[in-house]
Amino acid sequence: MRCVRVRLRAGTADRVRGAVAGWSLRRDEALESLRDEGLVRESVFLEHTGEGDYLLLVQTGRDLNLAAERFATSALPLAAEKRRLLTEVTEHAIAIELLAHHDLAED
């Protein structure tokens, strides 16, 4: 599991919100993209702070480095749209340190 915190360029939060909402309506494509990347779960949050807006990406998969490689090279239209949007709206991104993870589904 990982969480990436993406600082958005000023004024892009509404664009991101709209894009993510549109992708959510394309459930079959979203699930195909997860399978293609080797992820089993992905959640996307939008955080508003006094310092700016942030996109929080929470992903779960067996090999997250491989998932990142597959995302970067995926020919799927949804993956290409995500890459394009992230390139255009990202000011900078950091990985958030995971301190603990508990999941009843893993028992």
mmCIF file of N, CA and C in Angstrom:
data_model
loop_
_atom_site.group_PDB
_atom_site.id
_atom_site.type_symbol
_atom_site.label_atom_id
_atom_site.label_comp_id
_atom_site.label_asym_id
_atom_site.label_seq_id
_atom_site.Cartn_x
_atom_site.Cartn_y
_atom_site.Cartn_z
ATOM 1 N N MET A 1 0.849 -1.168 0.000
ATOM 2 C CA MET A 1 0.000 0.000 0.000
ATOM 3 C C MET A 1 0.891 1.226 0.000
ATOM 4 N N ARG A 2 0.453 2.247 -0.710
ATOM 5 C CA ARG A 2 1.177 3.508 -0.682
ATOM 6 C C ARG A 2 0.199 4.668 -0.809
ATOM 7 N N CYS A 3 0.658 5.818 -0.330
ATOM 8 C CA CYS A 3 -0.081 7.062 -0.487
ATOM 9 C C CYS A 3 0.876 8.086 -1.068
ATOM 10 N N VAL A 4 0.453 8.725 -2.131
ATOM 11 C CA VAL A 4 1.246 9.783 -2.753
ATOM 12 C C VAL A 4 0.447 11.074 -2.635
ATOM 13 N N ARG A 5 1.096 12.117 -2.155
ATOM 14 C CA ARG A 5 0.470 13.435 -1.992
ATOM 15 C C ARG A 5 0.997 14.344 -3.095
ATOM 16 N N VAL A 6 0.083 14.755 -3.963
ATOM 17 C CA VAL A 6 0.435 15.551 -5.131
ATOM 18 C C VAL A 6 -0.017 16.993 -4.905
ATOM 19 N N ARG A 7 0.926 17.917 -4.869
ATOM 20 C CA ARG A 7 0.578 19.341 -4.756
ATOM 21 C C ARG A 7 0.111 19.799 -6.137
ATOM 22 N N LEU A 8 -1.111 20.316 -6.182
ATOM 23 C CA LEU A 8 -1.685 20.756 -7.449
ATOM 24 C C LEU A 8 -1.287 22.196 -7.759
ATOM 25 N N ARG A 9 -1.113 22.466 -9.035
ATOM 26 C CA ARG A 9 -0.887 23.854 -9.454
ATOM 27 C C ARG A 9 -2.127 24.665 -9.087
ATOM 28 N N ALA A 10 -1.919 25.909 -8.736
ATOM 29 C CA ALA A 10 -3.017 26.786 -8.334
ATOM 30 C C ALA A 10 -4.094 26.822 -9.411
ATOM 31 N N GLY A 11 -5.342 26.722 -8.966
ATOM 32 C CA GLY A 11 -6.471 26.833 -9.876
ATOM 33 C C GLY A 11 -6.838 25.580 -10.644
ATOM 34 N N THR A 12 -6.221 24.433 -10.314
ATOM 35 C CA THR A 12 -6.504 23.206 -11.075
ATOM 36 C C THR A 12 -7.386 22.207 -10.330
ATOM 37 N N ALA A 13 -7.760 22.486 -9.087
ATOM 38 C CA ALA A 13 -8.524 21.518 -8.289
ATOM 39 C C ALA A 13 -9.861 21.171 -8.938
ATOM 40 N N ASP A 14 -10.576 22.154 -9.462
ATOM 41 C CA ASP A 14 -11.870 21.857 -10.094
ATOM 42 C C ASP A 14 -11.697 20.991 -11.334
ATOM 43 N N ARG A 15 -10.652 21.241 -12.083
ATOM 44 C CA ARG A 15 -10.365 20.409 -13.257
ATOM 45 C C ARG A 15 -10.092 18.965 -12.848
ATOM 46 N N VAL A 16 -9.313 18.801 -11.794
ATOM 47 C CA VAL A 16 -8.998 17.461 -11.290
ATOM 48 C C VAL A 16 -10.268 16.779 -10.797
ATOM 49 N N ARG A 17 -11.074 17.496 -10.036
ATOM 50 C CA ARG A 17 -12.330 16.943 -9.518
ATOM 51 C C ARG A 17 -13.200 16.451 -10.671
ATOM 52 N N GLY A 18 -13.337 17.252 -11.707
ATOM 53 C CA GLY A 18 -14.155 16.871 -12.853
ATOM 54 C C GLY A 18 -13.606 15.659 -13.584
ATOM 55 N N ALA A 19 -12.296 15.627 -13.770
ATOM 56 C CA ALA A 19 -11.675 14.501 -14.467
ATOM 57 C C ALA A 19 -11.863 13.203 -13.692
ATOM 58 N N VAL A 20 -11.607 13.234 -12.395
ATOM 59 C CA VAL A 20 -11.738 12.028 -11.573
ATOM 60 C C VAL A 20 -13.193 11.564 -11.529
ATOM 61 N N ALA A 21 -14.125 12.504 -11.449
ATOM 62 C CA ALA A 21 -15.548 12.136 -11.472
ATOM 63 C C ALA A 21 -15.894 11.453 -12.789
ATOM 64 N N GLY A 22 -15.361 11.957 -13.882
ATOM 65 C CA GLY A 22 -15.604 11.339 -15.187
ATOM 66 C C GLY A 22 -15.019 9.943 -15.273
ATOM 67 N N TRP A 23 -13.819 9.767 -14.722
ATOM 68 C CA TRP A 23 -13.203 8.437 -14.744
ATOM 69 C C TRP A 23 -14.006 7.459 -13.900
ATOM 70 N N SER A 24 -14.579 7.925 -12.818
ATOM 71 C CA SER A 24 -15.377 7.048 -11.951
ATOM 72 C C SER A 24 -16.602 6.506 -12.681
ATOM 73 N N LEU A 25 -17.110 7.264 -13.637
ATOM 74 C CA LEU A 25 -18.260 6.812 -14.427
ATOM 75 C C LEU A 25 -17.864 5.743 -15.448
ATOM 76 N N ARG A 26 -16.586 5.621 -15.705
ATOM 77 C CA ARG A 26 -16.066 4.635 -16.663
ATOM 78 C C ARG A 26 -15.507 3.435 -15.900
ATOM 79 N N ARG A 27 -16.365 2.825 -15.096
ATOM 80 C CA ARG A 27 -15.963 1.766 -14.171
ATOM 81 C C ARG A 27 -15.211 0.623 -14.853
ATOM 82 N N ASP A 28 -15.722 0.137 -15.984
ATOM 83 C CA ASP A 28 -15.068 -0.991 -16.657
ATOM 84 C C ASP A 28 -13.639 -0.631 -17.064
ATOM 85 N N GLU A 29 -13.447 0.565 -17.594
ATOM 86 C CA GLU A 29 -12.104 1.003 -17.980
ATOM 87 C C GLU A 29 -11.210 1.178 -16.753
ATOM 88 N N ALA A 30 -11.783 1.716 -15.673
ATOM 89 C CA ALA A 30 -11.004 1.915 -14.449
ATOM 90 C C ALA A 30 -10.521 0.577 -13.896
ATOM 91 N N LEU A 31 -11.408 -0.424 -13.886
ATOM 92 C CA LEU A 31 -11.016 -1.743 -13.388
ATOM 93 C C LEU A 31 -9.999 -2.407 -14.310
ATOM 94 N N GLU A 32 -10.158 -2.217 -15.622
ATOM 95 C CA GLU A 32 -9.174 -2.749 -16.575
ATOM 96 C C GLU A 32 -7.803 -2.127 -16.327
ATOM 97 N N SER A 33 -7.788 -0.837 -16.049
ATOM 98 C CA SER A 33 -6.533 -0.140 -15.773
ATOM 99 C C SER A 33 -5.880 -0.680 -14.497
ATOM 100 N N LEU A 34 -6.683 -0.909 -13.448
ATOM 101 C CA LEU A 34 -6.142 -1.488 -12.218
ATOM 102 C C LEU A 34 -5.517 -2.849 -12.486
ATOM 103 N N ARG A 35 -6.242 -3.693 -13.203
ATOM 104 C CA ARG A 35 -5.721 -5.027 -13.516
ATOM 105 C C ARG A 35 -4.436 -4.935 -14.332
ATOM 106 N N ASP A 36 -4.427 -4.047 -15.322
ATOM 107 C CA ASP A 36 -3.264 -3.882 -16.197
ATOM 108 C C ASP A 36 -2.022 -3.468 -15.404
ATOM 109 N N GLU A 37 -2.230 -2.637 -14.394
ATOM 110 C CA GLU A 37 -1.112 -2.144 -13.591
ATOM 111 C C GLU A 37 -0.725 -3.099 -12.466
ATOM 112 N N GLY A 38 -1.599 -4.036 -12.140
ATOM 113 C CA GLY A 38 -1.323 -4.953 -11.047
ATOM 114 C C GLY A 38 -1.773 -4.412 -9.695
ATOM 115 N N LEU A 39 -2.680 -3.443 -9.709
ATOM 116 C CA LEU A 39 -3.229 -2.911 -8.467
ATOM 117 C C LEU A 39 -4.515 -3.654 -8.121
ATOM 118 N N VAL A 40 -4.847 -3.675 -6.846
ATOM 119 C CA VAL A 40 -6.114 -4.274 -6.425
ATOM 120 C C VAL A 40 -7.070 -3.226 -5.862
ATOM 121 N N ARG A 41 -6.529 -2.050 -5.526
ATOM 122 C CA ARG A 41 -7.365 -0.997 -4.953
ATOM 123 C C ARG A 41 -6.688 0.336 -5.202
ATOM 124 N N GLU A 42 -7.513 1.338 -5.520
ATOM 125 C CA GLU A 42 -7.006 2.701 -5.662
ATOM 126 C C GLU A 42 -8.097 3.665 -5.206
ATOM 127 N N SER A 43 -7.731 4.579 -4.332
ATOM 128 C CA SER A 43 -8.644 5.618 -3.867
ATOM 129 C C SER A 43 -7.990 6.966 -4.135
ATOM 130 N N VAL A 44 -8.815 7.951 -4.481
ATOM 131 C CA VAL A 44 -8.305 9.278 -4.808
ATOM 132 C C VAL A 44 -9.046 10.294 -3.946
ATOM 133 N N PHE A 45 -8.285 11.126 -3.246
ATOM 134 C CA PHE A 45 -8.842 12.143 -2.369
ATOM 135 C C PHE A 45 -8.360 13.517 -2.827
ATOM 136 N N LEU A 46 -9.160 14.539 -2.555
ATOM 137 C CA LEU A 46 -8.773 15.918 -2.821
ATOM 138 C C LEU A 46 -8.734 16.639 -1.483
ATOM 139 N N GLU A 47 -7.580 17.182 -1.133
ATOM 140 C CA GLU A 47 -7.383 17.872 0.136
ATOM 141 C C GLU A 47 -7.194 19.364 -0.126
ATOM 142 N N HIS A 48 -7.919 20.193 0.631
ATOM 143 C CA HIS A 48 -7.783 21.642 0.535
ATOM 144 C C HIS A 48 -7.117 22.145 1.803
ATOM 145 N N THR A 49 -6.035 22.893 1.684
ATOM 146 C CA THR A 49 -5.355 23.466 2.839
ATOM 147 C C THR A 49 -5.129 24.954 2.583
ATOM 148 N N GLY A 50 -4.707 25.660 3.595
ATOM 149 C CA GLY A 50 -4.371 27.065 3.435
ATOM 150 C C GLY A 50 -3.161 27.274 2.547
ATOM 151 N N GLU A 51 -2.394 26.215 2.341
ATOM 152 C CA GLU A 51 -1.190 26.287 1.505
ATOM 153 C C GLU A 51 -1.440 25.882 0.061
ATOM 154 N N GLY A 52 -2.613 25.318 -0.216
ATOM 155 C CA GLY A 52 -2.922 24.879 -1.568
ATOM 156 C C GLY A 52 -3.748 23.613 -1.568
ATOM 157 N N ASP A 53 -3.974 23.098 -2.766
ATOM 158 C CA ASP A 53 -4.774 21.884 -2.935
ATOM 159 C C ASP A 53 -3.861 20.707 -3.242
ATOM 160 N N TYR A 54 -4.267 19.543 -2.741
ATOM 161 C CA TYR A 54 -3.477 18.321 -2.904
ATOM 162 C C TYR A 54 -4.369 17.175 -3.353
ATOM 163 N N LEU A 55 -3.837 16.346 -4.206
ATOM 164 C CA LEU A 55 -4.460 15.105 -4.607
ATOM 165 C C LEU A 55 -3.760 14.008 -3.823
ATOM 166 N N LEU A 56 -4.524 13.153 -3.166
ATOM 167 C CA LEU A 56 -3.957 12.033 -2.423
ATOM 168 C C LEU A 56 -4.333 10.748 -3.148
ATOM 169 N N LEU A 57 -3.337 10.010 -3.578
ATOM 170 C CA LEU A 57 -3.550 8.742 -4.277
ATOM 171 C C LEU A 57 -3.158 7.616 -3.335
ATOM 172 N N VAL A 58 -4.115 6.756 -3.007
ATOM 173 C CA VAL A 58 -3.861 5.618 -2.126
ATOM 174 C C VAL A 58 -4.037 4.361 -2.976
ATOM 175 N N GLN A 59 -2.970 3.576 -3.063
ATOM 176 C CA GLN A 59 -2.981 2.398 -3.934
ATOM 177 C C GLN A 59 -2.518 1.168 -3.167
ATOM 178 N N THR A 60 -3.107 0.039 -3.521
ATOM 179 C CA THR A 60 -2.725 -1.242 -2.942
ATOM 180 C C THR A 60 -2.455 -2.221 -4.076
ATOM 181 N N GLY A 61 -1.359 -2.934 -3.964
ATOM 182 C CA GLY A 61 -0.991 -3.935 -4.962
ATOM 183 C C GLY A 61 0.181 -4.752 -4.461
ATOM 184 N N ARG A 62 0.487 -5.815 -5.158
ATOM 185 C CA ARG A 62 1.581 -6.692 -4.737
ATOM 186 C C ARG A 62 2.953 -6.063 -4.994
ATOM 187 N N ASP A 63 3.130 -5.435 -6.150
ATOM 188 C CA ASP A 63 4.421 -4.842 -6.517
ATOM 189 C C ASP A 63 4.165 -3.424 -7.021
ATOM 190 N N LEU A 64 4.292 -2.462 -6.132
ATOM 191 C CA LEU A 64 3.935 -1.081 -6.461
ATOM 192 C C LEU A 64 4.934 -0.431 -7.417
ATOM 193 N N ASN A 65 6.190 -0.865 -7.383
ATOM 194 C CA ASN A 65 7.159 -0.350 -8.354
ATOM 195 C C ASN A 65 6.797 -0.818 -9.762
ATOM 196 N N LEU A 66 6.424 -2.080 -9.884
ATOM 197 C CA LEU A 66 5.999 -2.599 -11.179
ATOM 198 C C LEU A 66 4.715 -1.911 -11.632
ATOM 199 N N ALA A 67 3.801 -1.655 -10.701
ATOM 200 C CA ALA A 67 2.552 -0.963 -11.039
ATOM 201 C C ALA A 67 2.853 0.419 -11.613
ATOM 202 N N ALA A 68 3.811 1.126 -11.019
ATOM 203 C CA ALA A 68 4.183 2.455 -11.514
ATOM 204 C C ALA A 68 4.770 2.363 -12.923
ATOM 205 N N GLU A 69 5.595 1.353 -13.166
ATOM 206 C CA GLU A 69 6.172 1.145 -14.503
ATOM 207 C C GLU A 69 5.076 0.852 -15.519
ATOM 208 N N ARG A 70 4.149 -0.007 -15.151
ATOM 209 C CA ARG A 70 3.062 -0.360 -16.065
ATOM 210 C C ARG A 70 2.170 0.837 -16.358
ATOM 211 N N PHE A 71 1.902 1.663 -15.336
ATOM 212 C CA PHE A 71 1.106 2.872 -15.539
ATOM 213 C C PHE A 71 1.813 3.804 -16.521
ATOM 214 N N ALA A 72 3.104 3.968 -16.353
ATOM 215 C CA ALA A 72 3.876 4.883 -17.196
ATOM 216 C C ALA A 72 3.908 4.460 -18.655
ATOM 217 N N THR A 73 3.749 3.169 -18.910
ATOM 218 C CA THR A 73 3.856 2.671 -20.280
ATOM 219 C C THR A 73 2.543 2.121 -20.844
ATOM 220 N N SER A 74 1.493 2.185 -20.064
ATOM 221 C CA SER A 74 0.214 1.615 -20.487
ATOM 222 C C SER A 74 -0.337 2.311 -21.731
ATOM 223 N N ALA A 75 -0.863 1.507 -22.640
ATOM 224 C CA ALA A 75 -1.491 2.034 -23.852
ATOM 225 C C ALA A 75 -2.991 2.247 -23.673
ATOM 226 N N LEU A 76 -3.516 1.915 -22.496
ATOM 227 C CA LEU A 76 -4.949 2.089 -22.263
ATOM 228 C C LEU A 76 -5.315 3.576 -22.293
ATOM 229 N N PRO A 77 -6.426 3.925 -22.935
ATOM 230 C CA PRO A 77 -6.823 5.340 -23.024
ATOM 231 C C PRO A 77 -6.962 6.023 -21.659
ATOM 232 N N LEU A 78 -7.519 5.334 -20.674
ATOM 233 C CA LEU A 78 -7.700 5.941 -19.363
ATOM 234 C C LEU A 78 -6.355 6.240 -18.711
ATOM 235 N N ALA A 79 -5.410 5.340 -18.827
ATOM 236 C CA ALA A 79 -4.080 5.566 -18.261
ATOM 237 C C ALA A 79 -3.414 6.761 -18.937
ATOM 238 N N ALA A 80 -3.561 6.865 -20.239
ATOM 239 C CA ALA A 80 -2.985 8.001 -20.967
ATOM 240 C C ALA A 80 -3.610 9.318 -20.503
ATOM 241 N N GLU A 81 -4.911 9.315 -20.282
ATOM 242 C CA GLU A 81 -5.591 10.523 -19.788
ATOM 243 C C GLU A 81 -5.080 10.897 -18.400
ATOM 244 N N LYS A 82 -4.915 9.910 -17.535
ATOM 245 C CA LYS A 82 -4.418 10.174 -16.188
ATOM 246 C C LYS A 82 -3.007 10.751 -16.234
ATOM 247 N N ARG A 83 -2.142 10.152 -17.055
ATOM 248 C CA ARG A 83 -0.769 10.654 -17.163
ATOM 249 C C ARG A 83 -0.752 12.097 -17.654
ATOM 250 N N ARG A 84 -1.561 12.385 -18.665
ATOM 251 C CA ARG A 84 -1.619 13.736 -19.224
ATOM 252 C C ARG A 84 -2.093 14.738 -18.166
ATOM 253 N N LEU A 85 -3.169 14.386 -17.454
ATOM 254 C CA LEU A 85 -3.687 15.292 -16.429
ATOM 255 C C LEU A 85 -2.644 15.517 -15.337
ATOM 256 N N LEU A 86 -2.053 14.447 -14.837
ATOM 257 C CA LEU A 86 -1.070 14.590 -13.763
ATOM 258 C C LEU A 86 0.109 15.452 -14.208
ATOM 259 N N THR A 87 0.545 15.299 -15.440
ATOM 260 C CA THR A 87 1.634 16.126 -15.958
ATOM 261 C C THR A 87 1.250 17.599 -15.952
ATOM 262 N N GLU A 88 0.017 17.885 -16.301
ATOM 263 C CA GLU A 88 -0.433 19.269 -16.432
ATOM 264 C C GLU A 88 -0.757 19.935 -15.101
ATOM 265 N N VAL A 89 -1.164 19.186 -14.094
ATOM 266 C CA VAL A 89 -1.633 19.805 -12.842
ATOM 267 C C VAL A 89 -0.675 19.646 -11.657
ATOM 268 N N THR A 90 0.338 18.822 -11.779
ATOM 269 C CA THR A 90 1.228 18.543 -10.652
ATOM 270 C C THR A 90 2.299 19.609 -10.492
ATOM 271 N N GLU A 91 2.357 20.156 -9.275
ATOM 272 C CA GLU A 91 3.463 21.059 -8.918
ATOM 273 C C GLU A 91 4.618 20.225 -8.391
ATOM 274 N N HIS A 92 4.328 19.311 -7.469
ATOM 275 C CA HIS A 92 5.304 18.339 -6.982
ATOM 276 C C HIS A 92 4.548 17.226 -6.263
ATOM 277 N N ALA A 93 5.217 16.102 -6.051
ATOM 278 C CA ALA A 93 4.589 14.956 -5.392
ATOM 279 C C ALA A 93 5.570 14.329 -4.409
ATOM 280 N N ILE A 94 5.016 13.808 -3.313
ATOM 281 C CA ILE A 94 5.837 13.106 -2.339
ATOM 282 C C ILE A 94 5.105 11.840 -1.895
ATOM 283 N N ALA A 95 5.876 10.829 -1.557
ATOM 284 C CA ALA A 95 5.301 9.612 -0.987
ATOM 285 C C ALA A 95 5.118 9.837 0.511
ATOM 286 N N ILE A 96 3.964 9.470 1.020
ATOM 287 C CA ILE A 96 3.678 9.578 2.446
ATOM 288 C C ILE A 96 4.119 8.277 3.113
ATOM 289 N N GLU A 97 4.846 8.392 4.203
ATOM 290 C CA GLU A 97 5.356 7.214 4.905
ATOM 291 C C GLU A 97 4.211 6.424 5.542
ATOM 292 N N LEU A 98 4.137 5.150 5.227
ATOM 293 C CA LEU A 98 3.153 4.252 5.825
ATOM 294 C C LEU A 98 3.694 3.757 7.167
ATOM 295 N N LEU A 99 2.965 4.027 8.222
ATOM 296 C CA LEU A 99 3.389 3.582 9.554
ATOM 297 C C LEU A 99 2.687 2.307 9.982
ATOM 298 N N ALA A 100 1.444 2.114 9.551
ATOM 299 C CA ALA A 100 0.702 0.909 9.928
ATOM 300 C C ALA A 100 -0.416 0.685 8.908
ATOM 301 N N HIS A 101 -0.767 -0.576 8.757
ATOM 302 C CA HIS A 101 -1.873 -0.946 7.872
ATOM 303 C C HIS A 101 -2.551 -2.171 8.479
ATOM 304 N N HIS A 102 -3.851 -2.087 8.661
ATOM 305 C CA HIS A 102 -4.629 -3.216 9.208
ATOM 306 C C HIS A 102 -5.779 -3.453 8.267
ATOM 307 N N ASP A 103 -6.021 -4.705 7.921
ATOM 308 C CA ASP A 103 -7.061 -5.021 6.950
ATOM 309 C C ASP A 103 -7.674 -6.364 7.305
ATOM 310 N N LEU A 104 -8.938 -6.364 7.689
ATOM 311 C CA LEU A 104 -9.623 -7.605 8.040
ATOM 312 C C LEU A 104 -9.724 -8.543 6.851
ATOM 313 N N ALA A 105 -9.768 -8.001 5.641
ATOM 314 C CA ALA A 105 -9.879 -8.834 4.442
ATOM 315 C C ALA A 105 -8.627 -9.676 4.216
ATOM 316 N N GLU A 106 -7.518 -9.300 4.825
ATOM 317 C CA GLU A 106 -6.263 -10.050 4.646
ATOM 318 C C GLU A 106 -6.134 -11.205 5.610
ATOM 319 N N ASP A 107 -7.032 -11.324 6.567
ATOM 320 C CA ASP A 107 -6.958 -12.421 7.552
ATOM 321 C C ASP A 107 -7.564 -13.692 7.012
#
